[in-house]
């Protein structure tokens, strides 16, 4: 009898505790920006270790200006970032403010994890036109609400090993004037072939070239690019008039069945077959940039966030060229932008919003610019970054000219990005590795589109 | 168990009239406090079992009948997840890939572990050598996987540089569809065989020495002794080892997660990784839970079949 009674008591206590926890968490997620004072410690997450020093500086400056608020920054690698974040949303331990990605935020917004910033932007008179064109609009969700303030942008260019292009007699001006088409690859393929060298020293465009024994590949391979091909092939497909989705943002129909697209991908995959680009199976593991540094590939198409890494290799003289002009007579580059979002469950919404606004302001973005790691979202800060790169001896014009000449297209923003990736990654791997023809992408496309017909 | 409660019940009833303070409570209290002490010792394990296994399992079973993206509320959809899984080529692919992994891993691991155990038993008496066999097992799964990922890398791995130096073509251990699963099965064989060997070694030590002496006197050859005495008497241990390792092997995840992540194409998309992908990457917890329930049923069946046909709960020693 006695034990039963304690049992009941214990159950009662547990229930009371549970109720208290529920009540507390309800408080947490219900909080709005109104009325509450902006102070205390808030947490901030980002994934790029290269940018940590810049943002630590921003956080310190912010603390100096707002002594009541302390920002604790956690840097977590891309691979763990998103699952840890999702777990944090569920467990109530997510950061108050965090670096957000276009491929991820639609799902977060839809499930109510992001704090809409419209009121704050209106009340604090944040001028969203100060950002580079289109960047601020990317963060307005399907519901018309703003879920992030732009922090940076990136485009794609060709990094190349100047010593190896020099040895092949390919000049910098030739590199800057490459053309491409999906039929014969244009002068881009000619350059790639000529820069490829087999173990006997024969170049890819010479008779007797042994494609099974290649010492230096003309073009490096990062991955198959999954459904986006941001750095792999989108700079090519973007010049053919092809777009990932029917509209962007918030497309609901994908176009991987377009013959134009499949022809471009077939050309891309053919480079491996011809021995001008490594086979996909050999790229699991060591990063493309590292093999570039080891002199195993001459040209690497990559994003502006990699400038620091490519120009940082000792003893490698790196040139940067814009992506080739395509059938439409223009260049193309995906234009991606990150932003800082505020978690809807933050216990300190006022402080969190204040910090997010600070990160989106020229005060912080000028600091980021001075470190010459990425291009900040604000136009004036972006120009400062270009100058900072120049001071380091790096000419980043190939990246910025795409923006200035308006040859960029936006990163495809769509719902169900993770599921699309789940289908497109294996499908694209199969095509780029030569196991399936490019036409097999039509079937994957049907699968992808059926996700949106439910 | 039954005897304790029966014995405890009688004096308790007898004592109920006497009240506290008399001589009787001594007789009454002892059996009762035995149970309490027992419960006290079981409680931590029980609590862990209920909180971390039972409740999540029941919740998982419930979630498998729902559509749930973890951030919203689960929506009951009956058996729709299971119907979809039956038609999901990736599920059947995962089942095939996992089976391939388990077969390679278990056959090699058990054979090597048995060999190592016999060597430990007969030859390597040094504790240092016996201990060093366990070293790979002391390494975290992820570290072991990363270590081999690096050693076997196509471009910079020492193994491929050796292969290249011998004039042979390099092997894409993780990037090639045919190699991905065998490579990972071998890595985990390397990591686990010392531990498995230790379990079998313990079984070997439990076999009474006099049996070998008798066999020796009868003029049995070492091979005959192994076949007729060691193997039959070792059976319960081998069965235990097999049940445990097969279950563990079916749940391979870490190695895949840090190396191939299901690829190339779908070559290493093992069940556990597919569950993770659907649940955590694609936020489809209902579907992921249904897959997990199916994995649970498969494991229960496999364990049952192993116990039944290998008579794991009997020993020939008696």
PDB file of N, CA and C in Angstrom, chain B residues 106-107 109-119 121-122 196 199-201 203-208 211-212 215 221-242 310-312 314-317:
ATOM      1  N   UNK B 106      29.950 -11.134 -42.045  1.00  0.00           N
ATOM      2  CA  UNK B 106      29.796 -12.176 -41.037  1.00  0.00           C
ATOM      3  C   UNK B 106      30.643 -13.404 -41.357  1.00  0.00           C
ATOM      4  N   UNK B 107      30.628 -13.832 -42.619  1.00  0.00           N
ATOM      5  CA  UNK B 107      31.385 -15.026 -42.976  1.00  0.00           C
ATOM      6  C   UNK B 107      32.873 -14.800 -42.684  1.00  0.00           C
ATOM      7  N   UNK B 109      34.319 -12.399 -40.856  1.00  0.00           N
ATOM      8  CA  UNK B 109      34.599 -12.034 -39.470  1.00  0.00           C
ATOM      9  C   UNK B 109      34.572 -13.253 -38.570  1.00  0.00           C
ATOM     10  N   UNK B 110      33.576 -14.122 -38.749  1.00  0.00           N
ATOM     11  CA  UNK B 110      33.464 -15.294 -37.891  1.00  0.00           C
ATOM     12  C   UNK B 110      34.617 -16.255 -38.151  1.00  0.00           C
ATOM     13  N   UNK B 111      34.928 -16.473 -39.431  1.00  0.00           N
ATOM     14  CA  UNK B 111      36.014 -17.397 -39.760  1.00  0.00           C
ATOM     15  C   UNK B 111      37.339 -16.892 -39.200  1.00  0.00           C
ATOM     16  N   UNK B 112      37.628 -15.605 -39.428  1.00  0.00           N
ATOM     17  CA  UNK B 112      38.884 -15.049 -38.935  1.00  0.00           C
ATOM     18  C   UNK B 112      38.925 -15.042 -37.412  1.00  0.00           C
ATOM     19  N   UNK B 113      37.781 -14.704 -36.795  1.00  0.00           N
ATOM     20  CA  UNK B 113      37.747 -14.641 -35.334  1.00  0.00           C
ATOM     21  C   UNK B 113      37.969 -16.017 -34.740  1.00  0.00           C
ATOM     22  N   UNK B 114      37.391 -17.032 -35.375  1.00  0.00           N
ATOM     23  CA  UNK B 114      37.577 -18.402 -34.874  1.00  0.00           C
ATOM     24  C   UNK B 114      39.054 -18.769 -34.952  1.00  0.00           C
ATOM     25  N   UNK B 115      39.662 -18.437 -36.080  1.00  0.00           N
ATOM     26  CA  UNK B 115      41.087 -18.710 -36.239  1.00  0.00           C
ATOM     27  C   UNK B 115      41.914 -17.989 -35.193  1.00  0.00           C
ATOM     28  N   UNK B 116      41.602 -16.725 -34.983  1.00  0.00           N
ATOM     29  CA  UNK B 116      42.340 -15.936 -33.994  1.00  0.00           C
ATOM     30  C   UNK B 116      42.143 -16.500 -32.595  1.00  0.00           C
ATOM     31  N   UNK B 117      40.906 -16.918 -32.299  1.00  0.00           N
ATOM     32  CA  UNK B 117      40.614 -17.450 -30.970  1.00  0.00           C
ATOM     33  C   UNK B 117      41.422 -18.713 -30.721  1.00  0.00           C
ATOM     34  N   UNK B 118      41.488 -19.576 -31.742  1.00  0.00           N
ATOM     35  CA  UNK B 118      42.262 -20.806 -31.591  1.00  0.00           C
ATOM     36  C   UNK B 118      43.734 -20.483 -31.375  1.00  0.00           C
ATOM     37  N   UNK B 119      44.236 -19.495 -32.110  1.00  0.00           N
ATOM     38  CA  UNK B 119      45.628 -19.094 -31.941  1.00  0.00           C
ATOM     39  C   UNK B 119      45.864 -18.544 -30.545  1.00  0.00           C
ATOM     40  N   UNK B 121      44.233 -19.293 -27.953  1.00  0.00           N
ATOM     41  CA  UNK B 121      44.068 -20.390 -27.013  1.00  0.00           C
ATOM     42  C   UNK B 121      45.304 -21.273 -26.974  1.00  0.00           C
ATOM     43  N   UNK B 122      45.852 -21.529 -28.170  1.00  0.00           N
ATOM     44  CA  UNK B 122      46.937 -22.500 -28.267  1.00  0.00           C
ATOM     45  C   UNK B 122      48.321 -21.862 -28.300  1.00  0.00           C
ATOM     46  N   UNK B 196      35.195 -10.301 -31.542  1.00  0.00           N
ATOM     47  CA  UNK B 196      34.515 -11.571 -31.755  1.00  0.00           C
ATOM     48  C   UNK B 196      35.427 -12.718 -31.336  1.00  0.00           C
ATOM     49  N   UNK B 199      35.310 -13.258 -27.644  1.00  0.00           N
ATOM     50  CA  UNK B 199      34.116 -13.980 -27.195  1.00  0.00           C
ATOM     51  C   UNK B 199      34.295 -15.476 -27.417  1.00  0.00           C
ATOM     52  N   UNK B 200      34.800 -15.834 -28.612  1.00  0.00           N
ATOM     53  CA  UNK B 200      34.984 -17.252 -28.911  1.00  0.00           C
ATOM     54  C   UNK B 200      36.079 -17.842 -28.020  1.00  0.00           C
ATOM     55  N   UNK B 201      37.091 -17.044 -27.788  1.00  0.00           N
ATOM     56  CA  UNK B 201      38.198 -17.468 -26.917  1.00  0.00           C
ATOM     57  C   UNK B 201      37.670 -17.819 -25.527  1.00  0.00           C
ATOM     58  N   UNK B 203      34.740 -18.864 -24.889  1.00  0.00           N
ATOM     59  CA  UNK B 203      34.033 -20.131 -25.056  1.00  0.00           C
ATOM     60  C   UNK B 203      35.001 -21.302 -25.070  1.00  0.00           C
ATOM     61  N   UNK B 204      36.135 -21.111 -25.718  1.00  0.00           N
ATOM     62  CA  UNK B 204      37.147 -22.168 -25.797  1.00  0.00           C
ATOM     63  C   UNK B 204      37.664 -22.527 -24.407  1.00  0.00           C
ATOM     64  N   UNK B 205      37.838 -21.493 -23.602  1.00  0.00           N
ATOM     65  CA  UNK B 205      38.378 -21.739 -22.255  1.00  0.00           C
ATOM     66  C   UNK B 205      37.398 -22.469 -21.369  1.00  0.00           C
ATOM     67  N   UNK B 206      36.108 -22.410 -21.758  1.00  0.00           N
ATOM     68  CA  UNK B 206      35.094 -23.068 -20.940  1.00  0.00           C
ATOM     69  C   UNK B 206      35.015 -24.559 -21.238  1.00  0.00           C
ATOM     70  N   UNK B 207      35.678 -24.994 -22.315  1.00  0.00           N
ATOM     71  CA  UNK B 207      35.640 -26.426 -22.644  1.00  0.00           C
ATOM     72  C   UNK B 207      36.612 -27.156 -21.719  1.00  0.00           C
ATOM     73  N   UNK B 208      36.113 -28.150 -20.993  1.00  0.00           N
ATOM     74  CA  UNK B 208      36.969 -28.834 -20.006  1.00  0.00           C
ATOM     75  C   UNK B 208      38.191 -29.470 -20.672  1.00  0.00           C
ATOM     76  N   UNK B 211      38.583 -33.373 -21.717  1.00  0.00           N
ATOM     77  CA  UNK B 211      38.061 -33.914 -22.969  1.00  0.00           C
ATOM     78  C   UNK B 211      39.174 -34.031 -23.999  1.00  0.00           C
ATOM     79  N   UNK B 212      40.023 -32.998 -24.007  1.00  0.00           N
ATOM     80  CA  UNK B 212      41.143 -33.020 -24.963  1.00  0.00           C
ATOM     81  C   UNK B 212      42.148 -34.101 -24.586  1.00  0.00           C
ATOM     82  N   UNK B 215      40.786 -37.374 -25.724  1.00  0.00           N
ATOM     83  CA  UNK B 215      40.887 -37.471 -27.177  1.00  0.00           C
ATOM     84  C   UNK B 215      42.321 -37.757 -27.586  1.00  0.00           C
ATOM     85  N   UNK B 221      43.484 -36.996 -34.102  1.00  0.00           N
ATOM     86  CA  UNK B 221      44.332 -35.966 -34.694  1.00  0.00           C
ATOM     87  C   UNK B 221      43.811 -34.587 -34.272  1.00  0.00           C
ATOM     88  N   UNK B 222      44.654 -33.554 -34.364  1.00  0.00           N
ATOM     89  CA  UNK B 222      44.203 -32.208 -33.972  1.00  0.00           C
ATOM     90  C   UNK B 222      42.954 -31.787 -34.748  1.00  0.00           C
ATOM     91  N   UNK B 223      42.913 -32.158 -36.028  1.00  0.00           N
ATOM     92  CA  UNK B 223      41.755 -31.767 -36.840  1.00  0.00           C
ATOM     93  C   UNK B 223      40.491 -32.471 -36.333  1.00  0.00           C
ATOM     94  N   UNK B 224      40.644 -33.783 -36.009  1.00  0.00           N
ATOM     95  CA  UNK B 224      39.502 -34.526 -35.475  1.00  0.00           C
ATOM     96  C   UNK B 224      39.023 -33.933 -34.159  1.00  0.00           C
ATOM     97  N   UNK B 225      39.984 -33.581 -33.312  1.00  0.00           N
ATOM     98  CA  UNK B 225      39.639 -32.989 -32.017  1.00  0.00           C
ATOM     99  C   UNK B 225      38.844 -31.703 -32.225  1.00  0.00           C
ATOM    100  N   UNK B 226      39.314 -30.916 -33.193  1.00  0.00           N
ATOM    101  CA  UNK B 226      38.648 -29.647 -33.467  1.00  0.00           C
ATOM    102  C   UNK B 226      37.220 -29.885 -33.952  1.00  0.00           C
ATOM    103  N   UNK B 227      37.081 -30.861 -34.858  1.00  0.00           N
ATOM    104  CA  UNK B 227      35.782 -31.094 -35.474  1.00  0.00           C
ATOM    105  C   UNK B 227      34.806 -31.763 -34.508  1.00  0.00           C
ATOM    106  N   UNK B 228      35.322 -32.719 -33.713  1.00  0.00           N
ATOM    107  CA  UNK B 228      34.422 -33.522 -32.896  1.00  0.00           C
ATOM    108  C   UNK B 228      34.246 -32.970 -31.478  1.00  0.00           C
ATOM    109  N   UNK B 229      35.214 -32.228 -30.997  1.00  0.00           N
ATOM    110  CA  UNK B 229      35.083 -31.739 -29.617  1.00  0.00           C
ATOM    111  C   UNK B 229      34.911 -30.227 -29.582  1.00  0.00           C
ATOM    112  N   UNK B 230      35.892 -29.511 -30.158  1.00  0.00           N
ATOM    113  CA  UNK B 230      35.866 -28.058 -30.051  1.00  0.00           C
ATOM    114  C   UNK B 230      34.599 -27.468 -30.665  1.00  0.00           C
ATOM    115  N   UNK B 231      34.348 -27.780 -31.931  1.00  0.00           N
ATOM    116  CA  UNK B 231      33.227 -27.156 -32.622  1.00  0.00           C
ATOM    117  C   UNK B 231      31.880 -27.448 -31.958  1.00  0.00           C
ATOM    118  N   UNK B 232      31.563 -28.716 -31.667  1.00  0.00           N
ATOM    119  CA  UNK B 232      30.254 -28.967 -31.038  1.00  0.00           C
ATOM    120  C   UNK B 232      30.112 -28.249 -29.698  1.00  0.00           C
ATOM    121  N   UNK B 233      31.167 -28.255 -28.911  1.00  0.00           N
ATOM    122  CA  UNK B 233      31.065 -27.646 -27.583  1.00  0.00           C
ATOM    123  C   UNK B 233      31.076 -26.126 -27.661  1.00  0.00           C
ATOM    124  N   UNK B 234      31.592 -25.633 -28.736  1.00  0.00           N
ATOM    125  CA  UNK B 234      31.675 -24.178 -28.901  1.00  0.00           C
ATOM    126  C   UNK B 234      30.370 -23.625 -29.480  1.00  0.00           C
ATOM    127  N   UNK B 235      29.502 -24.535 -29.937  1.00  0.00           N
ATOM    128  CA  UNK B 235      28.320 -24.098 -30.665  1.00  0.00           C
ATOM    129  C   UNK B 235      27.512 -23.007 -29.960  1.00  0.00           C
ATOM    130  N   UNK B 236      27.181 -23.167 -28.676  1.00  0.00           N
ATOM    131  CA  UNK B 236      26.370 -22.113 -28.049  1.00  0.00           C
ATOM    132  C   UNK B 236      27.047 -20.746 -28.134  1.00  0.00           C
ATOM    133  N   UNK B 237      28.364 -20.729 -27.972  1.00  0.00           N
ATOM    134  CA  UNK B 237      29.082 -19.455 -28.041  1.00  0.00           C
ATOM    135  C   UNK B 237      29.039 -18.905 -29.460  1.00  0.00           C
ATOM    136  N   UNK B 238      29.282 -19.790 -30.435  1.00  0.00           N
ATOM    137  CA  UNK B 238      29.254 -19.357 -31.837  1.00  0.00           C
ATOM    138  C   UNK B 238      27.869 -18.790 -32.175  1.00  0.00           C
ATOM    139  N   UNK B 239      26.833 -19.467 -31.683  1.00  0.00           N
ATOM    140  CA  UNK B 239      25.481 -18.994 -31.969  1.00  0.00           C
ATOM    141  C   UNK B 239      25.282 -17.608 -31.354  1.00  0.00           C
ATOM    142  N   UNK B 240      25.706 -17.467 -30.128  1.00  0.00           N
ATOM    143  CA  UNK B 240      25.586 -16.152 -29.483  1.00  0.00           C
ATOM    144  C   UNK B 240      26.320 -15.098 -30.311  1.00  0.00           C
ATOM    145  N   UNK B 241      27.556 -15.444 -30.685  1.00  0.00           N
ATOM    146  CA  UNK B 241      28.361 -14.507 -31.472  1.00  0.00           C
ATOM    147  C   UNK B 241      27.652 -14.167 -32.772  1.00  0.00           C
ATOM    148  N   UNK B 242      27.106 -15.204 -33.439  1.00  0.00           N
ATOM    149  CA  UNK B 242      26.442 -14.975 -34.717  1.00  0.00           C
ATOM    150  C   UNK B 242      25.209 -14.099 -34.555  1.00  0.00           C
ATOM    151  N   UNK B 310      20.154 -23.398 -34.902  1.00  0.00           N
ATOM    152  CA  UNK B 310      21.498 -23.673 -34.391  1.00  0.00           C
ATOM    153  C   UNK B 310      21.433 -24.091 -32.926  1.00  0.00           C
ATOM    154  N   UNK B 311      20.237 -24.271 -32.416  1.00  0.00           N
ATOM    155  CA  UNK B 311      20.002 -24.681 -31.025  1.00  0.00           C
ATOM    156  C   UNK B 311      20.913 -23.897 -30.071  1.00  0.00           C
ATOM    157  N   UNK B 312      20.810 -22.601 -30.157  1.00  0.00           N
ATOM    158  CA  UNK B 312      21.709 -21.750 -29.392  1.00  0.00           C
ATOM    159  C   UNK B 312      21.480 -21.785 -27.893  1.00  0.00           C
ATOM    160  N   UNK B 314      20.937 -24.491 -26.109  1.00  0.00           N
ATOM    161  CA  UNK B 314      21.315 -25.749 -25.481  1.00  0.00           C
ATOM    162  C   UNK B 314      22.818 -25.925 -25.630  1.00  0.00           C
ATOM    163  N   UNK B 315      23.373 -26.691 -24.693  1.00  0.00           N
ATOM    164  CA  UNK B 315      24.789 -27.000 -24.812  1.00  0.00           C
ATOM    165  C   UNK B 315      24.951 -28.500 -24.838  1.00  0.00           C
ATOM    166  N   UNK B 316      25.986 -28.990 -25.493  1.00  0.00           N
ATOM    167  CA  UNK B 316      26.262 -30.423 -25.515  1.00  0.00           C
ATOM    168  C   UNK B 316      27.182 -30.825 -24.375  1.00  0.00           C
ATOM    169  N   UNK B 317      27.476 -29.859 -23.509  1.00  0.00           N
ATOM    170  CA  UNK B 317      28.429 -30.136 -22.436  1.00  0.00           C
ATOM    171  C   UNK B 317      27.846 -31.049 -21.375  1.00  0.00           C
TER     172      UNK B 317
END
